[in-house]
CSV table of C-alpha atoms in Angstrom, one decimal:
chain,number,residue,atom,x,y,z
A,45,MET,CA,-3.3,-145.4,-86.8
A,46,PRO,CA,-1.7,-147.0,-83.7
A,47,GLU,CA,1.7,-145.5,-82.7
A,48,TYR,CA,4.1,-147.4,-80.5
A,49,ARG,CA,7.1,-145.8,-78.6
A,50,ARG,CA,10.0,-147.4,-76.7
A,51,ILE,CA,10.9,-145.3,-73.7
A,52,LEU,CA,13.0,-145.5,-70.6
A,53,LEU,CA,10.6,-145.5,-67.7
A,54,ASP,CA,11.7,-146.0,-64.0
A,55,GLY,CA,15.0,-147.4,-65.3
A,56,ALA,CA,13.5,-150.0,-67.6
A,57,VAL,CA,12.9,-150.2,-71.3
A,58,VAL,CA,9.1,-150.1,-71.8
A,59,GLU,CA,6.9,-150.4,-74.8
A,60,THR,CA,4.1,-147.9,-74.8
A,61,VAL,CA,1.2,-146.8,-77.0
A,62,ARG,CA,0.5,-143.2,-77.6
A,63,GLU,CA,-2.8,-141.9,-76.6
A,64,GLY,CA,-3.0,-138.2,-77.4
A,65,ASP,CA,-0.2,-136.4,-75.5
A,66,GLU,CA,0.4,-139.4,-73.2
A,67,LEU,CA,2.3,-142.7,-73.6
A,68,VAL,CA,0.7,-145.6,-71.9
A,69,ALA,CA,2.6,-148.7,-70.7
A,70,GLY,CA,1.1,-152.2,-70.7
A,71,ASP,CA,0.7,-152.0,-66.9
A,72,GLY,CA,-1.3,-148.8,-67.1
A,73,ARG,CA,1.5,-146.3,-66.2
A,74,ARG,CA,1.2,-143.1,-68.1
A,75,VAL,CA,3.8,-140.4,-68.9
A,76,ALA,CA,3.5,-137.2,-70.9
A,77,ALA,CA,5.1,-137.7,-74.4
A,78,GLY,CA,6.9,-134.5,-73.9
A,79,ASP,CA,8.6,-135.7,-70.7
A,80,ALA,CA,9.5,-139.2,-71.8
A,81,HIS,CA,13.0,-140.4,-72.4
A,82,HIS,CA,12.7,-141.8,-75.9
A,83,LEU,CA,14.6,-144.8,-77.3
A,84,PRO,CA,14.8,-145.8,-81.0
A,85,PRO,CA,11.3,-147.3,-81.8
A,86,THR,CA,12.9,-150.5,-83.1
A,87,VAL,CA,16.0,-152.7,-82.4
A,88,PRO,CA,17.3,-153.7,-85.8
A,89,THR,CA,19.9,-156.3,-86.7
A,90,LYS,CA,20.7,-154.1,-89.7
A,91,ILE,CA,20.1,-150.6,-91.2
A,92,ILE,CA,20.1,-150.4,-95.0
A,93,ALA,CA,19.7,-147.1,-96.9
A,94,VAL,CA,19.1,-146.3,-100.5
A,95,HIS,CA,21.6,-143.8,-102.0
A,96,LEU,CA,19.2,-141.7,-104.2
A,97,ASN,CA,15.5,-142.0,-104.7
A,98,HIS,CA,13.7,-138.7,-104.6
A,99,ARG,CA,13.5,-137.0,-107.9
A,100,SER,CA,14.2,-133.5,-106.5
A,101,ARG,CA,17.5,-134.8,-105.0
A,102,VAL,CA,18.5,-136.4,-108.3
A,103,GLN,CA,17.8,-133.1,-110.2
A,104,GLU,CA,19.8,-131.2,-107.6
A,105,PHE,CA,22.8,-133.4,-108.2
A,106,GLN,CA,22.4,-133.0,-112.0
A,107,ILE,CA,22.7,-136.8,-112.6
A,108,ALA,CA,20.7,-139.7,-114.0
A,109,LEU,CA,19.6,-142.5,-111.8
A,110,PRO,CA,20.7,-146.1,-112.6
A,111,ALA,CA,18.0,-148.5,-113.7
A,112,THR,CA,17.8,-150.0,-110.2
A,113,PRO,CA,18.5,-148.6,-106.7
A,114,THR,CA,21.9,-148.8,-105.0
A,115,TYR,CA,22.4,-149.1,-101.2
A,116,PHE,CA,24.7,-148.6,-98.3
A,117,HIS,CA,24.8,-149.9,-94.7
A,118,LYS,CA,24.7,-148.0,-91.4
A,119,PRO,CA,25.9,-150.0,-88.4
A,120,THR,CA,23.4,-150.4,-85.5
A,121,SER,CA,25.9,-148.5,-83.4
A,122,SER,CA,24.8,-145.3,-85.3
A,123,LEU,CA,21.3,-145.6,-83.8
A,124,ASN,CA,19.9,-142.6,-82.0
A,125,ALA,CA,16.5,-141.5,-80.8
A,126,HIS,CA,14.0,-138.6,-80.6
A,127,ARG,CA,15.7,-135.7,-78.8
A,128,GLY,CA,19.1,-137.5,-78.7
A,129,ASP,CA,22.2,-135.5,-79.4
A,130,VAL,CA,23.9,-135.9,-82.8
A,131,VAL,CA,27.6,-135.6,-82.5
A,132,ARG,CA,29.8,-133.8,-85.0
A,133,PRO,CA,33.3,-134.9,-84.0
A,134,GLU,CA,35.8,-132.2,-83.2
A,135,GLY,CA,37.8,-131.5,-86.3
A,136,CYS,CA,34.9,-132.1,-88.7
A,137,LYS,CA,32.8,-129.4,-90.4
A,138,TRP,CA,30.5,-131.0,-92.9
A,139,LEU,CA,27.7,-132.8,-91.1
A,140,ASN,CA,24.5,-132.8,-93.2
A,141,TYR,CA,20.9,-133.6,-92.3
A,142,GLU,CA,18.7,-135.8,-94.5
A,143,GLY,CA,15.1,-136.2,-93.6
A,144,GLU,CA,13.7,-139.6,-94.6
A,145,VAL,CA,11.0,-142.2,-94.0
A,146,ALA,CA,12.2,-145.4,-92.3
A,147,ILE,CA,10.6,-148.8,-93.1
A,148,VAL,CA,10.5,-151.2,-90.2
A,149,ILE,CA,10.3,-154.9,-91.0
A,150,GLY,CA,7.7,-156.9,-89.0
A,151,ARG,CA,8.5,-160.5,-89.9
A,152,THR,CA,11.3,-162.5,-91.5
A,153,CYS,CA,11.4,-161.5,-95.1
A,154,ARG,CA,13.3,-163.3,-98.0
A,155,ASN,CA,12.6,-163.5,-101.7
A,156,VAL,CA,9.2,-161.8,-101.8
A,157,SER,CA,7.6,-159.9,-104.7
A,158,PRO,CA,6.9,-156.1,-104.5
A,159,ALA,CA,3.2,-157.0,-104.5
A,160,ASP,CA,3.6,-159.1,-101.3
A,161,ALA,CA,6.2,-157.0,-99.5
A,162,GLY,CA,3.7,-154.8,-97.6
A,163,ALA,CA,2.7,-157.9,-95.5
A,164,TYR,CA,6.3,-158.0,-94.1
A,165,ILE,CA,6.4,-154.4,-93.0
A,166,ALA,CA,5.5,-153.7,-89.3
A,167,GLY,CA,5.2,-149.9,-89.8
A,168,TYR,CA,7.1,-146.7,-90.5
A,169,THR,CA,9.0,-144.1,-88.5
A,170,VAL,CA,10.8,-140.8,-89.1
A,171,ALA,CA,14.6,-140.9,-89.8
A,172,ASN,CA,17.4,-138.4,-90.2
A,173,ASP,CA,20.1,-140.0,-92.2
A,174,PHE,CA,22.9,-137.7,-91.1
A,175,GLY,CA,26.1,-137.7,-93.2
A,176,LEU,CA,29.6,-136.7,-92.1
A,177,HIS,CA,30.9,-135.6,-95.4
A,178,ASP,CA,34.4,-134.8,-94.2
A,179,PHE,CA,35.1,-138.5,-94.9
A,180,ARG,CA,33.5,-138.4,-98.4
A,181,ASP,CA,36.8,-138.9,-100.2
A,182,THR,CA,38.0,-141.9,-98.4
A,183,ASP,CA,34.6,-143.7,-97.8
A,184,ALA,CA,32.9,-142.8,-101.1
A,185,GLY,CA,32.3,-146.4,-101.9
A,186,SER,CA,31.2,-147.8,-98.5
A,187,MET,CA,29.9,-144.6,-96.9
A,188,LEU,CA,30.9,-146.3,-93.6
A,189,ARG,CA,32.1,-143.3,-91.6
A,190,VAL,CA,30.2,-140.8,-93.7
A,191,LYS,CA,26.8,-142.3,-92.7
A,192,GLY,CA,27.7,-144.9,-90.1
A,193,SER,CA,29.5,-142.9,-87.4
A,194,ASP,CA,28.0,-143.0,-83.9
A,195,THR,CA,24.7,-141.1,-83.4
A,196,LEU,CA,24.1,-140.5,-87.1
A,197,CYS,CA,20.8,-142.5,-87.4
A,198,PRO,CA,18.1,-140.9,-85.3
A,199,LEU,CA,14.7,-142.7,-85.5
A,200,GLY,CA,11.4,-141.9,-84.0
A,201,PRO,CA,9.5,-140.7,-82.1
A,202,GLY,CA,7.4,-143.9,-82.6
A,203,LEU,CA,6.5,-146.7,-84.9
A,204,VAL,CA,3.3,-146.1,-86.7
A,205,THR,CA,1.3,-149.0,-88.1
A,206,GLY,CA,-1.3,-148.9,-90.9
A,207,TRP,CA,0.3,-145.8,-92.5
A,208,ASP,CA,-0.3,-145.4,-96.2
A,209,PHE,CA,3.0,-144.0,-97.6
A,210,HIS,CA,1.4,-142.4,-100.7
A,211,GLY,CA,1.2,-138.6,-101.1
A,212,LYS,CA,2.7,-137.7,-97.7
A,213,TYR,CA,4.8,-134.6,-97.1
A,214,LEU,CA,8.3,-134.8,-95.7
A,215,ARG,CA,9.8,-131.7,-94.2
A,216,THR,CA,13.0,-130.8,-92.4
A,217,TYR,CA,13.5,-127.7,-90.2
A,218,VAL,CA,16.7,-126.2,-88.8
A,219,ASN,CA,16.1,-123.9,-85.8
A,220,GLY,CA,12.5,-123.6,-86.9
A,221,SER,CA,13.2,-122.7,-90.5
A,222,LEU,CA,12.0,-125.0,-93.3
A,223,VAL,CA,15.0,-126.4,-95.3
A,224,GLN,CA,13.6,-129.5,-97.0
A,225,ASP,CA,10.1,-129.8,-98.4
A,226,GLY,CA,9.4,-133.0,-100.3
A,227,SER,CA,6.8,-135.7,-100.8
A,228,THR,CA,6.8,-139.5,-100.8
A,229,ASP,CA,5.4,-139.2,-104.3
A,230,GLU,CA,8.8,-138.0,-105.5
A,231,MET,CA,10.2,-141.5,-104.8
A,232,THR,CA,11.3,-143.4,-107.9
A,233,TRP,CA,11.1,-146.7,-106.0
A,234,ASP,CA,8.4,-147.1,-103.4
A,235,MET,CA,8.6,-148.8,-100.0
A,236,HIS,CA,7.4,-152.2,-101.2
A,237,TYR,CA,9.9,-152.2,-104.1
A,238,LEU,CA,12.8,-151.4,-101.8
A,239,VAL,CA,11.9,-154.2,-99.4
A,240,ALA,CA,11.5,-156.8,-102.2
A,241,ASP,CA,14.8,-155.7,-103.8
A,242,ILE,CA,16.9,-156.1,-100.7
A,243,ALA,CA,15.2,-159.3,-99.7
A,244,ARG,CA,16.2,-161.1,-102.9
A,245,THR,CA,19.6,-161.8,-101.4
A,246,ILE,CA,19.6,-160.5,-97.8
A,247,THR,CA,17.2,-161.9,-95.2
A,248,LEU,CA,15.4,-159.1,-93.4
A,249,HIS,CA,14.5,-159.8,-89.7
A,250,PRO,CA,11.9,-158.3,-87.5
A,251,GLY,CA,13.0,-154.8,-86.5
A,252,ASP,CA,15.3,-154.2,-89.4
A,253,VAL,CA,15.3,-150.8,-90.9
A,254,LEU,CA,15.4,-149.6,-94.5
A,255,LEU,CA,15.9,-145.8,-95.2
A,256,SER,CA,14.0,-144.7,-98.3
A,257,GLY,CA,15.9,-141.6,-99.4
A,258,THR,CA,15.8,-137.8,-98.9
A,259,PRO,CA,14.5,-134.9,-101.0
A,260,ALA,CA,16.6,-132.0,-102.2
A,261,ASN,CA,18.4,-129.4,-100.0
A,262,SER,CA,20.4,-131.5,-97.6
A,263,ARG,CA,22.9,-129.0,-96.1
A,264,PRO,CA,25.5,-128.8,-93.3
A,265,VAL,CA,24.5,-128.0,-89.8
A,266,ARG,CA,26.5,-126.9,-86.8
A,267,PRO,CA,26.8,-127.6,-83.1
A,268,GLY,CA,23.8,-125.9,-81.4
A,269,ASP,CA,21.4,-126.4,-84.3
A,270,LEU,CA,18.1,-128.1,-83.7
A,271,VAL,CA,17.1,-130.3,-86.6
A,272,GLU,CA,13.6,-131.6,-86.9
A,273,VAL,CA,12.1,-133.9,-89.5
A,274,GLU,CA,8.4,-134.1,-89.9
A,275,VAL,CA,6.5,-136.7,-92.0
A,276,GLU,CA,2.8,-136.5,-92.4
A,277,GLY,CA,1.1,-139.1,-90.2
A,278,LEU,CA,4.4,-140.2,-88.6
A,279,GLY,CA,5.3,-137.3,-86.3
A,280,ARG,CA,8.2,-135.0,-85.8
A,281,LEU,CA,11.7,-136.2,-84.9
A,282,ALA,CA,13.9,-133.7,-83.1
A,283,ASN,CA,17.7,-133.8,-82.5
A,284,ARG,CA,20.3,-131.2,-81.5
A,285,VAL,CA,23.8,-131.2,-83.0
A,286,VAL,CA,26.7,-131.1,-80.5
A,287,THR,CA,30.5,-131.1,-80.7
A,288,GLY,CA,32.1,-134.4,-79.9
A,289,PRO,CA,34.2,-134.5,-76.7
A,290,THR,CA,37.3,-135.8,-78.5
A,291,ALA,CA,39.0,-134.9,-81.8
A,292,ILE,CA,39.4,-137.3,-84.7
A,293,ARG,CA,42.7,-139.1,-83.9
A,294,ALA,CA,45.5,-137.9,-86.2
A,295,ASP,CA,47.8,-140.9,-85.6
A,296,VAL,CA,45.7,-143.4,-87.5
A,297,GLY,CA,43.6,-143.6,-90.6
A,298,ALA,CA,42.2,-141.1,-93.1
A,299,GLN,CA,41.7,-137.6,-91.9
A,300,PRO,CA,38.8,-135.2,-92.6
A,301,THR,CA,39.1,-133.3,-95.8
A,302,GLU,CA,37.6,-130.3,-97.6
A,303,SER,CA,38.1,-131.4,-101.2
A,304,GLU,CA,35.7,-130.5,-104.1
A,305,GLU,CA,34.1,-133.8,-103.6
A,306,VAL,CA,33.3,-133.0,-100.0
A,307,LEU,CA,32.1,-129.5,-100.6
A,308,SER,CA,30.1,-130.2,-103.7
A,309,THR,CA,28.2,-133.0,-101.9
A,310,ALA,CA,27.7,-131.2,-98.6
A,311,LEU,CA,26.5,-128.1,-100.4
A,312,GLY,CA,24.1,-129.8,-102.7
A,313,GLY,CA,25.9,-131.0,-105.7
A,314,ASP,CA,26.9,-127.6,-107.0
A,315,TRP,CA,29.4,-129.1,-109.4
A,316,GLU,CA,29.5,-126.0,-111.6
A,317,PHE,CA,31.7,-124.4,-108.9
A,318,ARG,CA,34.4,-127.0,-109.1
A,319,GLY,CA,37.8,-125.3,-109.3
A,320,ILE,CA,36.4,-121.8,-109.0
A,321,ARG,CA,34.8,-122.0,-105.6
A,322,PRO,CA,35.5,-119.0,-103.3
A,323,PRO,CA,36.8,-119.9,-99.9
A,324,ARG,CA,34.0,-121.0,-97.5
A,325,ARG,CA,33.9,-121.3,-93.7
A,326,ASN,CA,31.6,-123.7,-91.8
A,327,PRO,CA,33.0,-123.5,-88.2
């Protein structure tokens, strides 16, 4: 399966093809994949994510799915790349990883059937749909700051074409330890359904990204942690969490909170502890 990566090479953005451990530019220049400065593998006009899709995640939250999927939007300013730093702003504590598969649109798509949607997909890449749950109370409807803050949408390392999404494992590691272990077969709505559903009313343009959902066990990470998401056939996306250089301004807008809504979501939907939770620290 061909894999394409966008990198910064000699000061320019260059499209490359992976050949083993090397990335090859159109003019023949080669660079070791491990040494390359990676960029997001696509330049979307929009990033749309499904709220819940994997059955293990639904069971973890002890809820029932609606009859059809629901979505939220991540601004393109949240884009990040393989080996890019993910910023947890100073004053925030509840930054969660969410390993996912990202669908990348290949041609303009509007009002297509699920049966035809595959023809509009360029390929797939690995995503980490990080969530800053400190703002869960105030942004519960839009998820704008929760999921859309800067650096919270790493994609990569590359765009893989010709990938069959059925029966593929999806695993997340923190500092080398396995923390999420799911499969694309857990998805209630598959990739083609998601594309067709969104494209009923929203035109999808080449490069646009749809995030397809995460399995159970999304949990908080801290500055210094290395988070890696591996999807069978798509590769391994690695990002390190760092502390932001400035604190959340206190003179405007909603402030980070540690309500039961924040904690229960960040810690995996442990609703049974509401009102009786012992004090927790996540420095």
